[in-house]
mmCIF file of C-alpha atoms in Angstrom:
data_model
loop_
_atom_site.group_PDB
_atom_site.id
_atom_site.type_symbol
_atom_site.label_atom_id
_atom_site.label_comp_id
_atom_site.label_asym_id
_atom_site.label_seq_id
_atom_site.Cartn_x
_atom_site.Cartn_y
_atom_site.Cartn_z
ATOM 1 C CA MET H 15 17.605 71.299 18.154
ATOM 2 C CA HIS H 16 14.218 69.639 17.523
ATOM 3 C CA SER H 17 14.261 65.537 17.739
ATOM 4 C CA VAL H 18 12.169 63.986 15.169
ATOM 5 C CA LYS H 19 12.525 60.524 17.354
ATOM 6 C CA SER H 20 10.615 62.848 19.864
ATOM 7 C CA ASP H 21 6.949 63.169 17.860
ATOM 8 C CA PHE H 22 6.552 59.553 16.959
ATOM 9 C CA PRO H 23 4.597 58.229 20.883
ATOM 10 C CA ILE H 24 6.275 54.212 20.144
ATOM 11 C CA LEU H 25 9.481 55.250 19.732
ATOM 12 C CA GLN H 26 9.272 57.901 23.024
ATOM 13 C CA ASN H 27 7.294 54.774 24.854
ATOM 14 C CA ARG H 28 9.243 51.113 23.884
ATOM 15 C CA ASN H 29 13.112 51.199 23.425
ATOM 16 C CA ILE H 30 13.474 49.700 20.187
ATOM 17 C CA VAL H 31 15.466 50.474 17.129
ATOM 18 C CA TYR H 32 13.521 50.194 14.419
ATOM 19 C CA LEU H 33 14.668 49.111 11.120
ATOM 20 C CA ASP H 34 11.454 47.460 9.127
ATOM 21 C CA ASN H 35 10.638 51.145 7.577
ATOM 22 C CA ALA H 36 9.938 49.692 4.005
ATOM 23 C CA ALA H 37 7.522 47.428 5.938
ATOM 24 C CA THR H 38 5.331 49.979 7.678
ATOM 25 C CA THR H 39 6.020 53.161 9.363
ATOM 26 C CA GLN H 40 5.895 54.491 12.603
ATOM 27 C CA LYS H 41 3.153 57.709 13.201
ATOM 28 C CA PRO H 42 3.711 60.715 14.520
ATOM 29 C CA ARG H 43 1.774 62.152 17.103
ATOM 30 C CA SER H 44 -0.074 65.328 14.196
ATOM 31 C CA VAL H 45 -1.355 61.910 12.208
ATOM 32 C CA ILE H 46 -2.894 60.179 15.939
ATOM 33 C CA ASP H 47 -4.284 63.106 16.416
ATOM 34 C CA ALA H 48 -5.752 63.619 13.335
ATOM 35 C CA ILE H 49 -7.679 60.373 13.698
ATOM 36 C CA LYS H 50 -8.791 60.449 16.495
ATOM 37 C CA GLU H 51 -9.967 64.651 16.308
ATOM 38 C CA PHE H 52 -12.172 62.882 13.245
ATOM 39 C CA TYR H 53 -13.410 60.296 15.373
ATOM 40 C CA GLU H 54 -14.672 62.633 18.372
ATOM 41 C CA TYR H 55 -15.617 65.321 16.363
ATOM 42 C CA HIS H 56 -16.245 64.715 12.241
ATOM 43 C CA ASN H 57 -17.239 61.545 12.136
ATOM 44 C CA ALA H 58 -20.244 60.551 9.676
ATOM 45 C CA ASN H 59 -20.690 58.980 6.391
ATOM 46 C CA ILE H 60 -19.287 60.965 3.152
ATOM 47 C CA HIS H 61 -21.767 61.768 -0.057
ATOM 48 C CA ARG H 62 -24.641 60.828 1.933
ATOM 49 C CA GLY H 63 -25.785 62.807 4.566
ATOM 50 C CA LEU H 64 -27.690 66.841 4.536
ATOM 51 C CA TYR H 65 -26.289 67.490 7.769
ATOM 52 C CA PRO H 66 -23.775 69.442 8.859
ATOM 53 C CA LEU H 67 -21.478 66.789 10.160
ATOM 54 C CA ALA H 68 -21.915 65.060 7.463
ATOM 55 C CA ARG H 69 -20.687 67.932 5.084
ATOM 56 C CA GLU H 70 -17.468 68.362 7.259
ATOM 57 C CA ALA H 71 -16.529 64.401 6.977
ATOM 58 C CA THR H 72 -16.854 64.744 3.541
ATOM 59 C CA GLU H 73 -14.751 68.293 3.044
ATOM 60 C CA MET H 74 -12.125 66.349 4.674
ATOM 61 C CA TYR H 75 -12.304 63.428 2.683
ATOM 62 C CA GLU H 76 -12.286 65.467 -0.894
ATOM 63 C CA LYS H 77 -9.000 67.612 0.785
ATOM 64 C CA ALA H 78 -7.320 64.027 1.624
ATOM 65 C CA HIS H 79 -7.439 63.945 -1.928
ATOM 66 C CA GLU H 80 -6.363 67.115 -2.549
ATOM 67 C CA THR H 81 -3.489 66.975 -0.003
ATOM 68 C CA VAL H 82 -2.516 63.885 -1.286
ATOM 69 C CA ALA H 83 -2.630 64.456 -4.832
ATOM 70 C CA GLU H 84 -0.902 67.890 -4.860
ATOM 71 C CA PHE H 85 2.059 65.936 -2.999
ATOM 72 C CA ILE H 86 2.975 64.211 -5.823
ATOM 73 C CA GLY H 87 2.349 67.256 -8.579
ATOM 74 C CA GLY H 88 -1.028 65.574 -9.682
ATOM 75 C CA ARG H 89 -4.787 66.595 -9.591
ATOM 76 C CA ALA H 90 -7.618 65.377 -6.615
ATOM 77 C CA GLU H 91 -9.824 63.628 -9.723
ATOM 78 C CA GLU H 92 -6.927 61.554 -10.981
ATOM 79 C CA THR H 93 -6.669 59.883 -7.173
ATOM 80 C CA VAL H 94 -8.376 56.934 -6.093
ATOM 81 C CA PHE H 95 -8.035 55.719 -2.474
ATOM 82 C CA VAL H 96 -7.013 52.189 -2.112
ATOM 83 C CA LYS H 97 -6.543 50.190 0.507
ATOM 84 C CA ASN H 98 -2.685 50.039 -0.010
ATOM 85 C CA ALA H 99 -0.456 49.535 -3.254
ATOM 86 C CA SER H 100 -0.903 46.997 -3.500
ATOM 87 C CA GLU H 101 -4.493 47.089 -4.486
ATOM 88 C CA GLY H 102 -3.985 50.224 -6.187
ATOM 89 C CA LEU H 103 -1.612 48.577 -8.651
ATOM 90 C CA ASN H 104 -4.276 45.491 -8.678
ATOM 91 C CA LEU H 105 -6.522 48.441 -9.809
ATOM 92 C CA ALA H 106 -4.379 49.054 -11.804
ATOM 93 C CA ALA H 107 -4.651 46.224 -13.994
ATOM 94 C CA TRP H 108 -7.473 45.900 -14.057
ATOM 95 C CA ILE H 109 -8.797 49.302 -15.660
ATOM 96 C CA LEU H 110 -5.962 48.903 -18.541
ATOM 97 C CA LYS H 111 -6.809 45.458 -19.148
ATOM 98 C CA ASN H 112 -9.131 45.923 -22.272
ATOM 99 C CA ARG H 113 -5.464 47.704 -23.964
ATOM 100 C CA LEU H 114 -3.946 44.265 -24.102
ATOM 101 C CA GLY H 115 -5.219 41.954 -26.974
ATOM 102 C CA ARG H 116 -3.658 38.408 -28.492
ATOM 103 C CA GLY H 117 -0.524 38.770 -29.697
ATOM 104 C CA ASP H 118 -0.030 41.921 -27.555
ATOM 105 C CA ASN H 119 2.254 41.815 -24.461
ATOM 106 C CA VAL H 120 2.881 43.636 -20.921
ATOM 107 C CA VAL H 121 6.747 43.779 -20.031
ATOM 108 C CA VAL H 122 6.966 43.837 -15.928
ATOM 109 C CA THR H 123 10.665 43.150 -14.604
ATOM 110 C CA VAL H 124 12.106 40.457 -12.576
ATOM 111 C CA SER H 125 12.911 42.848 -9.504
ATOM 112 C CA GLU H 126 8.837 43.739 -8.733
ATOM 113 C CA HIS H 127 6.699 43.389 -5.589
ATOM 114 C CA HIS H 128 4.869 40.530 -6.295
ATOM 115 C CA SER H 129 2.027 43.256 -6.243
ATOM 116 C CA ASN H 130 3.539 44.821 -9.388
ATOM 117 C CA PHE H 131 4.453 40.755 -10.732
ATOM 118 C CA LEU H 132 1.320 39.298 -10.598
ATOM 119 C CA PRO H 133 -1.454 41.462 -11.314
ATOM 120 C CA TRP H 134 0.170 41.546 -14.885
ATOM 121 C CA PHE H 135 -0.289 38.119 -15.373
ATOM 122 C CA LYS H 136 -3.640 37.403 -14.453
ATOM 123 C CA VAL H 137 -5.014 40.120 -17.454
ATOM 124 C CA ALA H 138 -2.299 39.199 -19.546
ATOM 125 C CA LYS H 139 -3.703 35.754 -19.372
ATOM 126 C CA MET H 140 -7.453 36.944 -19.009
ATOM 127 C CA GLN H 141 -6.823 38.726 -22.887
ATOM 128 C CA GLY H 142 -4.754 36.270 -24.104
ATOM 129 C CA ALA H 143 -1.598 38.524 -23.871
ATOM 130 C CA ALA H 144 1.694 37.939 -22.839
ATOM 131 C CA VAL H 145 4.381 39.085 -20.292
ATOM 132 C CA LYS H 146 8.042 40.393 -20.670
ATOM 133 C CA VAL H 147 9.710 39.684 -18.015
ATOM 134 C CA ALA H 148 13.028 42.229 -17.739
ATOM 135 C CA GLY H 149 16.135 41.211 -15.606
ATOM 136 C CA THR H 150 18.906 42.406 -13.595
ATOM 137 C CA ARG H 151 22.096 43.618 -13.201
ATOM 138 C CA ALA H 152 24.485 41.936 -11.383
ATOM 139 C CA ASP H 153 24.110 43.561 -8.268
ATOM 140 C CA GLY H 154 20.113 43.300 -8.679
ATOM 141 C CA SER H 155 19.213 46.732 -9.655
ATOM 142 C CA ILE H 156 16.992 47.087 -12.363
ATOM 143 C CA ASP H 157 18.361 47.525 -16.134
ATOM 144 C CA GLU H 158 17.007 49.960 -17.481
ATOM 145 C CA GLU H 159 18.587 49.191 -20.672
ATOM 146 C CA GLN H 160 16.839 45.861 -20.830
ATOM 147 C CA VAL H 161 13.481 46.946 -19.853
ATOM 148 C CA VAL H 162 13.702 49.471 -23.051
ATOM 149 C CA GLU H 163 15.166 47.131 -25.642
ATOM 150 C CA MET H 164 12.285 44.532 -24.681
ATOM 151 C CA ILE H 165 9.635 47.688 -25.508
ATOM 152 C CA ASP H 166 7.477 47.095 -29.099
ATOM 153 C CA ARG H 167 5.177 47.752 -30.836
ATOM 154 C CA LYS H 168 3.164 45.321 -28.935
ATOM 155 C CA THR H 169 3.846 46.201 -26.005
ATOM 156 C CA LYS H 170 0.580 47.993 -24.060
ATOM 157 C CA ILE H 171 1.733 48.370 -20.599
ATOM 158 C CA VAL H 172 5.140 48.596 -18.653
ATOM 159 C CA ALA H 173 5.021 48.368 -15.121
ATOM 160 C CA VAL H 174 7.714 49.050 -12.846
ATOM 161 C CA GLN H 175 8.863 49.942 -9.744
ATOM 162 C CA HIS H 176 10.564 53.464 -8.758
ATOM 163 C CA ALA H 177 12.469 51.801 -6.000
ATOM 164 C CA SER H 178 13.332 48.063 -4.785
ATOM 165 C CA ASN H 179 12.269 46.893 -1.351
ATOM 166 C CA VAL H 180 14.833 44.645 -1.522
ATOM 167 C CA THR H 181 18.115 46.561 -3.103
ATOM 168 C CA GLY H 182 16.878 49.627 -3.050
ATOM 169 C CA TYR H 183 17.484 51.204 -6.222
ATOM 170 C CA ILE H 184 15.937 53.712 -7.618
ATOM 171 C CA THR H 185 14.898 53.550 -10.875
ATOM 172 C CA ASP H 186 15.725 55.861 -13.889
ATOM 173 C CA LEU H 187 12.338 56.276 -15.437
ATOM 174 C CA GLU H 188 12.712 59.167 -18.100
ATOM 175 C CA GLU H 189 14.392 56.785 -21.148
ATOM 176 C CA ILE H 190 11.775 53.965 -20.268
ATOM 177 C CA VAL H 191 8.700 56.518 -20.211
ATOM 178 C CA LYS H 192 9.763 58.004 -23.159
ATOM 179 C CA ALA H 193 10.378 54.284 -25.472
ATOM 180 C CA ALA H 194 6.864 52.794 -23.764
ATOM 181 C CA HIS H 195 5.291 56.600 -25.387
ATOM 182 C CA ASP H 196 7.106 55.781 -28.567
ATOM 183 C CA SER H 197 5.514 52.463 -28.820
ATOM 184 C CA GLY H 198 1.930 53.477 -27.703
ATOM 185 C CA ALA H 199 2.231 51.872 -24.634
ATOM 186 C CA VAL H 200 1.407 53.398 -20.631
ATOM 187 C CA VAL H 201 3.256 52.692 -17.774
ATOM 188 C CA VAL H 202 2.413 52.017 -14.506
ATOM 189 C CA ALA H 203 5.254 52.703 -11.767
ATOM 190 C CA ASP H 204 5.253 51.397 -8.041
ATOM 191 C CA GLY H 205 5.756 54.215 -5.382
ATOM 192 C CA ALA H 206 5.292 52.737 -2.347
ATOM 193 C CA GLN H 207 9.078 52.581 -1.645
ATOM 194 C CA SER H 208 9.588 55.830 -3.421
ATOM 195 C CA VAL H 209 7.236 58.319 -3.056
ATOM 196 C CA PRO H 210 7.723 58.285 0.960
ATOM 197 C CA HIS H 211 11.697 58.707 0.168
ATOM 198 C CA VAL H 212 11.795 61.329 -3.025
ATOM 199 C CA PRO H 213 10.470 64.142 -4.127
ATOM 200 C CA VAL H 214 7.726 62.701 -6.652
ATOM 201 C CA ASN H 215 6.003 64.485 -9.377
ATOM 202 C CA VAL H 216 3.511 62.674 -11.821
ATOM 203 C CA LYS H 217 3.832 65.197 -14.398
ATOM 204 C CA LYS H 218 7.549 65.772 -15.264
ATOM 205 C CA THR H 219 8.202 62.133 -14.464
ATOM 206 C CA GLY H 220 5.589 61.510 -17.725
ATOM 207 C CA ILE H 221 4.335 58.783 -15.721
ATOM 208 C CA ASP H 222 0.761 57.403 -16.323
ATOM 209 C CA ALA H 223 -0.253 55.898 -13.281
ATOM 210 C CA ILE H 224 1.265 55.703 -9.671
ATOM 211 C CA ALA H 225 0.088 53.644 -6.654
ATOM 212 C CA PHE H 226 1.315 53.670 -3.112
ATOM 213 C CA SER H 227 0.930 53.394 0.467
ATOM 214 C CA ALA H 228 0.558 55.962 3.416
ATOM 215 C CA HIS H 229 1.332 53.315 5.932
ATOM 216 C CA LYS H 230 5.171 53.338 4.479
ATOM 217 C CA MET H 231 4.910 57.330 4.940
ATOM 218 C CA LEU H 232 3.948 57.698 8.483
ATOM 219 C CA GLY H 233 -0.070 57.452 7.371
ATOM 220 C CA PRO H 234 -2.100 54.410 8.764
ATOM 221 C CA THR H 235 -2.914 51.279 7.574
ATOM 222 C CA GLY H 236 -5.617 50.476 5.258
ATOM 223 C CA ILE H 237 -5.127 53.103 2.967
ATOM 224 C CA GLY H 238 -3.160 54.393 0.182
ATOM 225 C CA ALA H 239 -3.707 56.206 -3.340
ATOM 226 C CA LEU H 240 -3.562 54.905 -7.365
ATOM 227 C CA TRP H 241 -2.933 58.436 -9.516
ATOM 228 C CA MET H 242 -3.699 57.819 -12.736
ATOM 229 C CA LYS H 243 -4.030 60.301 -15.390
ATOM 230 C CA GLY H 244 -7.519 61.287 -15.933
ATOM 231 C CA GLU H 245 -8.632 59.554 -19.639
ATOM 232 C CA LEU H 246 -7.336 55.932 -18.462
ATOM 233 C CA LEU H 247 -9.985 56.324 -15.776
ATOM 234 C CA GLU H 248 -12.243 58.033 -17.841
ATOM 235 C CA GLU H 249 -11.964 54.732 -19.901
ATOM 236 C CA GLY H 250 -11.647 52.767 -17.407
ATOM 237 C CA GLU H 251 -14.112 50.087 -15.878
ATOM 238 C CA PRO H 252 -14.370 49.901 -11.841
ATOM 239 C CA LEU H 253 -13.661 46.440 -9.979
ATOM 240 C CA LEU H 254 -15.894 46.892 -7.525
ATOM 241 C CA GLU H 255 -19.507 47.769 -7.511
ATOM 242 C CA GLY H 256 -21.579 49.281 -5.173
ATOM 243 C CA GLY H 257 -22.632 52.602 -3.260
ATOM 244 C CA ASP H 258 -21.690 56.313 -4.770
ATOM 245 C CA MET H 259 -19.525 55.009 -7.783
ATOM 246 C CA ILE H 260 -23.041 55.501 -9.827
ATOM 247 C CA LYS H 261 -25.428 57.923 -10.462
ATOM 248 C CA GLU H 262 -28.564 56.264 -11.374
ATOM 249 C CA VAL H 263 -29.087 51.847 -11.652
ATOM 250 C CA HIS H 264 -31.976 51.731 -13.787
ATOM 251 C CA TYR H 265 -33.887 48.114 -14.370
ATOM 252 C CA ASP H 266 -37.038 47.717 -16.389
ATOM 253 C CA GLY H 267 -36.186 44.356 -17.739
ATOM 254 C CA GLU H 268 -32.953 45.460 -19.699
ATOM 255 C CA LEU H 269 -29.940 47.148 -16.818
ATOM 256 C CA ARG H 270 -28.617 50.487 -17.376
ATOM 257 C CA VAL H 271 -25.946 52.325 -15.138
ATOM 258 C CA VAL H 272 -24.019 55.619 -14.788
ATOM 259 C CA TYR H 273 -21.380 56.175 -13.572
ATOM 260 C CA ASN H 274 -20.901 58.922 -10.818
ATOM 261 C CA GLU H 275 -17.472 61.066 -11.757
ATOM 262 C CA ILE H 276 -13.862 59.906 -11.368
ATOM 263 C CA PRO H 277 -12.084 59.263 -8.582
ATOM 264 C CA TRP H 278 -15.528 58.338 -7.090
ATOM 265 C CA LYS H 279 -16.364 56.177 -9.928
ATOM 266 C CA TYR H 280 -13.603 53.387 -8.495
ATOM 267 C CA GLU H 281 -14.520 54.093 -4.408
ATOM 268 C CA ALA H 282 -17.369 51.965 -3.973
ATOM 269 C CA GLY H 283 -19.065 51.605 -0.198
ATOM 270 C CA THR H 284 -18.128 53.865 2.488
ATOM 271 C CA PRO H 285 -14.328 54.377 2.360
ATOM 272 C CA ASN H 286 -11.724 54.615 4.744
ATOM 273 C CA ILE H 287 -13.000 58.599 5.616
ATOM 274 C CA ALA H 288 -10.158 58.492 8.643
ATOM 275 C CA GLY H 289 -7.853 56.950 6.953
ATOM 276 C CA GLY H 290 -7.888 59.902 4.629
ATOM 277 C CA VAL H 291 -7.495 62.333 7.203
ATOM 278 C CA GLY H 292 -5.128 60.747 8.615
ATOM 279 C CA PHE H 293 -3.433 59.798 4.783
ATOM 280 C CA ALA H 294 -3.253 64.049 4.692
ATOM 281 C CA ALA H 295 -1.803 64.393 7.968
ATOM 282 C CA ALA H 296 1.008 62.299 7.000
ATOM 283 C CA VAL H 297 1.961 64.136 4.282
ATOM 284 C CA GLU H 298 1.345 67.459 5.652
ATOM 285 C CA TYR H 299 4.206 66.071 7.969
ATOM 286 C CA LEU H 300 6.473 64.471 5.286
ATOM 287 C CA LYS H 301 6.270 68.359 3.957
ATOM 288 C CA SER H 302 7.221 70.153 6.800
ATOM 289 C CA TYR H 303 10.274 67.562 7.363
ATOM 290 C CA GLY H 304 11.269 68.504 3.657
ATOM 291 C CA VAL H 305 9.986 65.203 1.426
ATOM 292 C CA GLU H 306 13.762 66.545 -0.483
ATOM 293 C CA ASN H 307 15.351 66.083 3.038
ATOM 294 C CA VAL H 308 14.618 62.294 3.371
ATOM 295 C CA LEU H 309 16.534 60.806 0.777
ATOM 296 C CA PRO H 310 20.316 62.320 1.579
ATOM 297 C CA HIS H 311 19.252 61.648 5.492
ATOM 298 C CA GLU H 312 18.727 57.973 4.489
ATOM 299 C CA GLN H 313 21.960 57.644 2.279
ATOM 300 C CA LYS H 314 23.914 58.849 4.930
ATOM 301 C CA LEU H 315 22.933 55.717 7.433
ATOM 302 C CA ALA H 316 23.190 53.428 4.774
ATOM 303 C CA ARG H 317 26.795 54.255 3.908
ATOM 304 C CA THR H 318 27.087 53.575 7.536
ATOM 305 C CA LEU H 319 25.661 50.592 7.373
ATOM 306 C CA MET H 320 27.500 49.365 4.721
ATOM 307 C CA ASP H 321 30.502 50.422 6.069
ATOM 308 C CA GLY H 322 29.665 49.146 8.788
ATOM 309 C CA LEU H 323 28.989 45.071 7.254
ATOM 310 C CA GLU H 324 31.736 44.980 4.774
ATOM 311 C CA GLU H 325 34.003 45.576 7.969
ATOM 312 C CA LEU H 326 31.554 42.604 9.629
ATOM 313 C CA GLY H 327 32.081 40.527 6.129
ATOM 314 C CA ILE H 328 28.651 40.809 5.564
ATOM 315 C CA THR H 329 27.495 40.817 2.201
ATOM 316 C CA TRP H 330 24.710 43.009 1.662
ATOM 317 C CA VAL H 331 22.224 42.966 -2.099
ATOM 318 C CA GLY H 332 22.090 45.430 -4.329
ATOM 319 C CA PRO H 333 24.786 49.398 -5.952
ATOM 320 C CA LYS H 334 28.005 49.315 -3.818
ATOM 321 C CA THR H 335 27.784 53.170 -3.621
ATOM 322 C CA VAL H 336 23.937 55.137 -2.078
ATOM 323 C CA GLU H 337 23.462 57.729 -4.784
ATOM 324 C CA LYS H 338 21.370 55.723 -6.451
ATOM 325 C CA ARG H 339 19.853 54.237 -4.158
ATOM 326 C CA GLY H 340 17.839 54.547 -0.534
ATOM 327 C CA GLY H 341 17.536 53.344 3.086
ATOM 328 C CA VAL H 342 17.100 49.412 2.354
ATOM 329 C CA VAL H 343 20.149 47.636 3.184
ATOM 330 C CA THR H 344 19.406 44.264 2.568
ATOM 331 C CA PHE H 345 22.320 41.569 3.237
ATOM 332 C CA THR H 346 22.768 37.398 4.502
ATOM 333 C CA VAL H 347 25.193 36.724 7.048
ATOM 334 C CA ARG H 348 26.645 32.592 5.683
ATOM 335 C CA GLY H 349 25.579 29.845 7.535
ATOM 336 C CA MET H 350 22.648 31.812 9.182
ATOM 337 C CA SER H 351 18.973 31.671 7.705
ATOM 338 C CA SER H 352 17.637 35.386 7.529
ATOM 339 C CA HIS H 353 14.942 33.930 10.049
ATOM 340 C CA ALA H 354 17.161 32.883 12.854
ATOM 341 C CA VAL H 355 19.353 36.706 12.354
ATOM 342 C CA ALA H 356 15.848 38.420 12.677
ATOM 343 C CA LEU H 357 15.189 36.464 15.911
ATOM 344 C CA TYR H 358 18.104 37.303 18.016
ATOM 345 C CA LEU H 359 17.915 40.969 16.354
ATOM 346 C CA GLY H 360 14.555 41.034 17.978
ATOM 347 C CA THR H 361 16.126 40.222 21.137
ATOM 348 C CA LYS H 362 17.695 42.871 21.514
ATOM 349 C CA ASN H 363 14.645 44.995 21.028
ATOM 350 C CA ILE H 364 15.601 45.436 17.032
ATOM 351 C CA CYS H 365 13.015 45.212 13.893
ATOM 352 C CA VAL H 366 13.888 44.277 11.082
ATOM 353 C CA ARG H 367 12.604 41.943 8.376
ATOM 354 C CA ALA H 368 13.431 38.493 7.495
ATOM 355 C CA GLY H 369 12.584 36.870 4.018
ATOM 356 C CA TYR H 370 11.964 36.922 0.556
ATOM 357 C CA HIS H 371 10.272 40.665 1.107
ATOM 358 C CA CYS H 372 7.153 39.412 -1.248
ATOM 359 C CA ALA H 373 10.187 39.730 -4.379
ATOM 360 C CA GLN H 374 10.741 35.852 -4.389
ATOM 361 C CA PRO H 375 11.305 36.094 -8.140
ATOM 362 C CA LEU H 376 14.244 38.804 -7.427
ATOM 363 C CA HIS H 377 16.454 36.775 -4.985
ATOM 364 C CA GLU H 378 16.164 33.446 -7.144
ATOM 365 C CA SER H 379 17.525 35.251 -9.926
ATOM 366 C CA LEU H 380 20.444 36.434 -7.745
ATOM 367 C CA GLY H 381 20.465 33.092 -6.260
ATOM 368 C CA LEU H 382 19.463 34.155 -2.577
ATOM 369 C CA LYS H 383 17.715 31.953 -0.655
ATOM 370 C CA ASP H 384 16.256 34.524 1.762
ATOM 371 C CA THR H 385 17.674 38.034 3.034
ATOM 372 C CA VAL H 386 17.588 40.244 5.969
ATOM 373 C CA ARG H 387 16.120 43.721 5.335
ATOM 374 C CA ALA H 388 17.178 46.798 7.066
ATOM 375 C CA SER H 389 15.359 49.742 5.970
ATOM 376 C CA VAL H 390 15.891 53.278 7.670
ATOM 377 C CA TYR H 391 13.463 56.613 7.466
ATOM 378 C CA ILE H 392 13.390 60.096 9.012
ATOM 379 C CA TYR H 393 13.215 59.511 12.746
ATOM 380 C CA ASN H 394 16.512 56.813 12.550
ATOM 381 C CA ASP H 395 19.790 58.014 13.690
ATOM 382 C CA LYS H 396 23.789 56.520 13.521
ATOM 383 C CA ASN H 397 23.000 54.912 16.926
ATOM 384 C CA ASP H 398 20.295 53.317 15.464
ATOM 385 C CA VAL H 399 22.619 51.714 13.167
ATOM 386 C CA ASP H 400 25.579 51.503 14.756
ATOM 387 C CA ARG H 401 23.394 48.644 17.435
ATOM 388 C CA LEU H 402 22.491 47.165 14.827
ATOM 389 C CA LEU H 403 25.718 46.200 13.859
ATOM 390 C CA ALA H 404 26.690 45.449 17.373
ATOM 391 C CA ALA H 405 24.271 43.215 17.722
ATOM 392 C CA LEU H 406 25.507 41.506 14.571
ATOM 393 C CA GLU H 407 29.570 40.780 15.456
ATOM 394 C CA GLU H 408 27.966 39.316 18.526
ATOM 395 C CA ILE H 409 26.656 36.446 16.228
ATOM 396 C CA LEU H 410 29.399 36.212 13.648
#
């Protein structure tokens, strides 16, 4: 039987238990090779040169947009490459800001990553609008009913995570999308923790925008995507100005600018071309694995981990069953700071995250100072979970 771990050089070269996948994932050989091959055989700038090498690079970068877009059921022209999901969500807020006016509101949740929380406060303040913050259930999972209840005729934007990087909870978007659209609002989803783990089809969910990062789904750092409905991209203004995102610039005492077609309108300057190629290679790897197989694998490991934590008397955050959660398990060890726990685990070559996980409002709403987060992915196995539990038992 093929071992998924054997596809990942770092897992062969280092004796580590890597359980920090919600922060970033390791890279398979195919992704590393795709980036290496681009630099060795195809490197040139895009959308500029007429020589064969430049055309090759352009074709590869544009093909990467198609590959990534198809992975989520979208179209290439609606898929803007960005640095990461954080930049994608900030860009979404910028594009949609003119939908807000004085007296309007944006609905978010206290469970959001800071990247899907702070930008909406910023643009709301710019436009004289308000931000309404929905709470969570007792276990920290998003309360979809409360989100729906907060949506009114003054709501123009609803920004919500598709999956939590703290509780692992997978949000049911259906009723939120319906309520938002019935009120004339658009829905922006943070897909950083969902697109790598569950099948996402933007047309079926009905969302208006979603942002996600390549590095959380086996791809390189410094590249991600914002998918947004074409009509919204067309009506929005670019955040950055520069090369390749314009068709014409005229100045005769008055400035006249004609922007490029979407998505290039939002990709100013020379982009991360090799990163785009690596992004596409990561998508191809996930397709070969079967993205529909990711969540069941993670849930099995999460169940084993949660059962083990319970036996040790360690409390975890989020739903007690795995049906509505992914492979993120966040916990606290009584009498120890999360950083002390993570540092000890590090001495055992076990990689976990400690702190607020860029979700401080959620932690504070749950009365938590900080937490330890273990997050699994396709290359993790029961042995990884067992090593974590054994190390935790040592410090109790």
